[in-house]
């Protein structure tokens, strides 16, 4: 079962991931809410749309913008709706 690990903590785990451009997109509901805080960062993908981010924070450790998602994915990117993906020091293990 794919899982996302950050600082030895499993922050998301699911058999229902979608692989897009080499990134596992986990259902948003699998992300531990106690570890995230909002971010004002946004980026744009030509076909997926505008991405928003979360920052991870736990026990004094911070990983800015390590989680991203598409609140309103583009018409060809419906597969990432209500899903999150990871970057930075988050390791996704298949």
PDB file of C-alpha atoms in Angstrom:
ATOM      1  CA  UNK A   1       0.000   0.000   0.000  1.00  0.00           C
ATOM      2  CA  UNK A   2       1.540   3.349  -0.980  1.00  0.00           C
ATOM      3  CA  UNK A   3       2.346   5.627   1.927  1.00  0.00           C
ATOM      4  CA  UNK A   4       3.796   9.097   2.335  1.00  0.00           C
ATOM      5  CA  UNK A   5       6.421   9.385   5.072  1.00  0.00           C
ATOM      6  CA  UNK A   6       7.782  12.601   6.550  1.00  0.00           C
ATOM      7  CA  UNK A   7      10.249  12.659   9.474  1.00  0.00           C
ATOM      8  CA  UNK A   8       9.451   9.001  10.211  1.00  0.00           C
ATOM      9  CA  UNK A   9       5.708   9.760  10.388  1.00  0.00           C
ATOM     10  CA  UNK A  10       3.220   8.197   7.995  1.00  0.00           C
ATOM     11  CA  UNK A  11       1.221  11.227   6.882  1.00  0.00           C
ATOM     12  CA  UNK A  12      -0.954   9.507   4.249  1.00  0.00           C
ATOM     13  CA  UNK A  13      -1.587   5.913   3.229  1.00  0.00           C
ATOM     14  CA  UNK A  14      -3.952   4.443   0.646  1.00  0.00           C
ATOM     15  CA  UNK A  15      -4.418   1.709  -1.942  1.00  0.00           C
ATOM     16  CA  UNK A  16      -6.333   4.284  -3.979  1.00  0.00           C
ATOM     17  CA  UNK A  17      -3.608   6.496  -5.434  1.00  0.00           C
ATOM     18  CA  UNK A  18      -3.441   7.907  -8.947  1.00  0.00           C
ATOM     19  CA  UNK A  19      -0.042   8.156 -10.630  1.00  0.00           C
ATOM     20  CA  UNK A  20       0.285  11.362 -12.682  1.00  0.00           C
ATOM     21  CA  UNK A  21       3.601  12.572 -14.090  1.00  0.00           C
ATOM     22  CA  UNK A  22       5.498  10.356 -11.649  1.00  0.00           C
ATOM     23  CA  UNK A  23       3.629  11.576  -8.560  1.00  0.00           C
ATOM     24  CA  UNK A  24       1.245   9.536  -6.439  1.00  0.00           C
ATOM     25  CA  UNK A  25      -1.921  11.504  -5.746  1.00  0.00           C
ATOM     26  CA  UNK A  26      -3.514  10.270  -2.522  1.00  0.00           C
ATOM     27  CA  UNK A  27      -7.141  10.876  -1.562  1.00  0.00           C
ATOM     28  CA  UNK A  28      -7.262  14.122   0.427  1.00  0.00           C
ATOM     29  CA  UNK A  29      -9.104  12.308   3.211  1.00  0.00           C
ATOM     30  CA  UNK A  30      -5.991  10.193   3.929  1.00  0.00           C
ATOM     31  CA  UNK A  31      -3.785  13.186   4.840  1.00  0.00           C
ATOM     32  CA  UNK A  32      -3.223  13.758   8.567  1.00  0.00           C
ATOM     33  CA  UNK A  33      -4.812  17.139   9.274  1.00  0.00           C
ATOM     34  CA  UNK A  34      -2.901  17.535  12.538  1.00  0.00           C
ATOM     35  CA  UNK A  35       0.354  17.988  10.601  1.00  0.00           C
ATOM     36  CA  UNK A  36      -0.655  20.597   8.019  1.00  0.00           C
ATOM     37  CA  UNK A  37      -1.153  24.323   7.904  1.00  0.00           C
ATOM     38  CA  UNK A  38      -2.242  26.483   5.014  1.00  0.00           C
ATOM     39  CA  UNK A  39       0.110  28.214   2.635  1.00  0.00           C
ATOM     40  CA  UNK A  40      -0.374  31.184   0.322  1.00  0.00           C
ATOM     41  CA  UNK A  41       1.820  29.570  -2.338  1.00  0.00           C
ATOM     42  CA  UNK A  42       0.282  28.726  -5.689  1.00  0.00           C
ATOM     43  CA  UNK A  43       1.662  27.444  -8.972  1.00  0.00           C
ATOM     44  CA  UNK A  44       0.145  26.812 -12.378  1.00  0.00           C
ATOM     45  CA  UNK A  45       0.265  23.701 -14.527  1.00  0.00           C
ATOM     46  CA  UNK A  46      -0.898  24.252 -18.138  1.00  0.00           C
ATOM     47  CA  UNK A  47      -3.270  21.278 -18.056  1.00  0.00           C
ATOM     48  CA  UNK A  48      -3.976  20.580 -14.365  1.00  0.00           C
ATOM     49  CA  UNK A  49      -4.672  24.180 -13.394  1.00  0.00           C
ATOM     50  CA  UNK A  50      -3.680  26.219 -10.332  1.00  0.00           C
ATOM     51  CA  UNK A  51      -2.160  24.256  -7.457  1.00  0.00           C
ATOM     52  CA  UNK A  52      -2.445  25.241  -3.807  1.00  0.00           C
ATOM     53  CA  UNK A  53      -0.146  24.033  -1.031  1.00  0.00           C
ATOM     54  CA  UNK A  54       0.047  22.952   2.583  1.00  0.00           C
ATOM     55  CA  UNK A  55       3.080  23.214   4.845  1.00  0.00           C
ATOM     56  CA  UNK A  56       3.933  20.303   7.134  1.00  0.00           C
ATOM     57  CA  UNK A  57       4.753  21.046  10.759  1.00  0.00           C
ATOM     58  CA  UNK A  58       5.421  18.750  13.732  1.00  0.00           C
ATOM     59  CA  UNK A  59       7.625  18.972  16.836  1.00  0.00           C
ATOM     60  CA  UNK A  60       9.480  22.022  15.534  1.00  0.00           C
ATOM     61  CA  UNK A  61      10.114  20.486  12.108  1.00  0.00           C
ATOM     62  CA  UNK A  62       8.701  22.418   9.148  1.00  0.00           C
ATOM     63  CA  UNK A  63       8.546  21.487   5.481  1.00  0.00           C
ATOM     64  CA  UNK A  64       7.124  24.474   3.558  1.00  0.00           C
ATOM     65  CA  UNK A  65       4.764  23.721   0.682  1.00  0.00           C
ATOM     66  CA  UNK A  66       5.443  19.976   0.827  1.00  0.00           C
ATOM     67  CA  UNK A  67       1.852  19.031  -0.048  1.00  0.00           C
ATOM     68  CA  UNK A  68       0.028  20.257  -3.133  1.00  0.00           C
ATOM     69  CA  UNK A  69      -3.440  19.894  -4.546  1.00  0.00           C
ATOM     70  CA  UNK A  70      -5.665  21.289  -7.281  1.00  0.00           C
ATOM     71  CA  UNK A  71      -8.854  22.824  -5.819  1.00  0.00           C
ATOM     72  CA  UNK A  72     -10.350  23.238  -9.314  1.00  0.00           C
ATOM     73  CA  UNK A  73      -8.439  20.952 -11.703  1.00  0.00           C
ATOM     74  CA  UNK A  74      -8.575  21.598 -15.429  1.00  0.00           C
ATOM     75  CA  UNK A  75     -10.996  19.647 -17.655  1.00  0.00           C
ATOM     76  CA  UNK A  76      -8.390  16.994 -18.513  1.00  0.00           C
ATOM     77  CA  UNK A  77      -7.220  16.613 -14.894  1.00  0.00           C
ATOM     78  CA  UNK A  78     -10.321  15.303 -13.159  1.00  0.00           C
ATOM     79  CA  UNK A  79      -8.301  12.363 -11.842  1.00  0.00           C
ATOM     80  CA  UNK A  80      -6.537  14.663  -9.323  1.00  0.00           C
ATOM     81  CA  UNK A  81      -9.718  16.226  -7.896  1.00  0.00           C
ATOM     82  CA  UNK A  82      -9.857  15.837  -4.093  1.00  0.00           C
ATOM     83  CA  UNK A  83      -6.318  14.405  -4.076  1.00  0.00           C
ATOM     84  CA  UNK A  84      -2.968  15.549  -2.741  1.00  0.00           C
ATOM     85  CA  UNK A  85       0.641  14.913  -3.785  1.00  0.00           C
ATOM     86  CA  UNK A  86       3.968  15.487  -2.084  1.00  0.00           C
ATOM     87  CA  UNK A  87       7.369  17.045  -2.686  1.00  0.00           C
ATOM     88  CA  UNK A  88      10.326  18.168  -0.659  1.00  0.00           C
ATOM     89  CA  UNK A  89      11.403  15.778   2.034  1.00  0.00           C
ATOM     90  CA  UNK A  90       8.266  13.620   1.903  1.00  0.00           C
ATOM     91  CA  UNK A  91       9.097  10.133   0.694  1.00  0.00           C
ATOM     92  CA  UNK A  92       6.400   8.120  -1.089  1.00  0.00           C
ATOM     93  CA  UNK A  93       6.888   4.390  -0.674  1.00  0.00           C
ATOM     94  CA  UNK A  94       5.024   1.948  -2.936  1.00  0.00           C
TER      95      UNK A  94
END
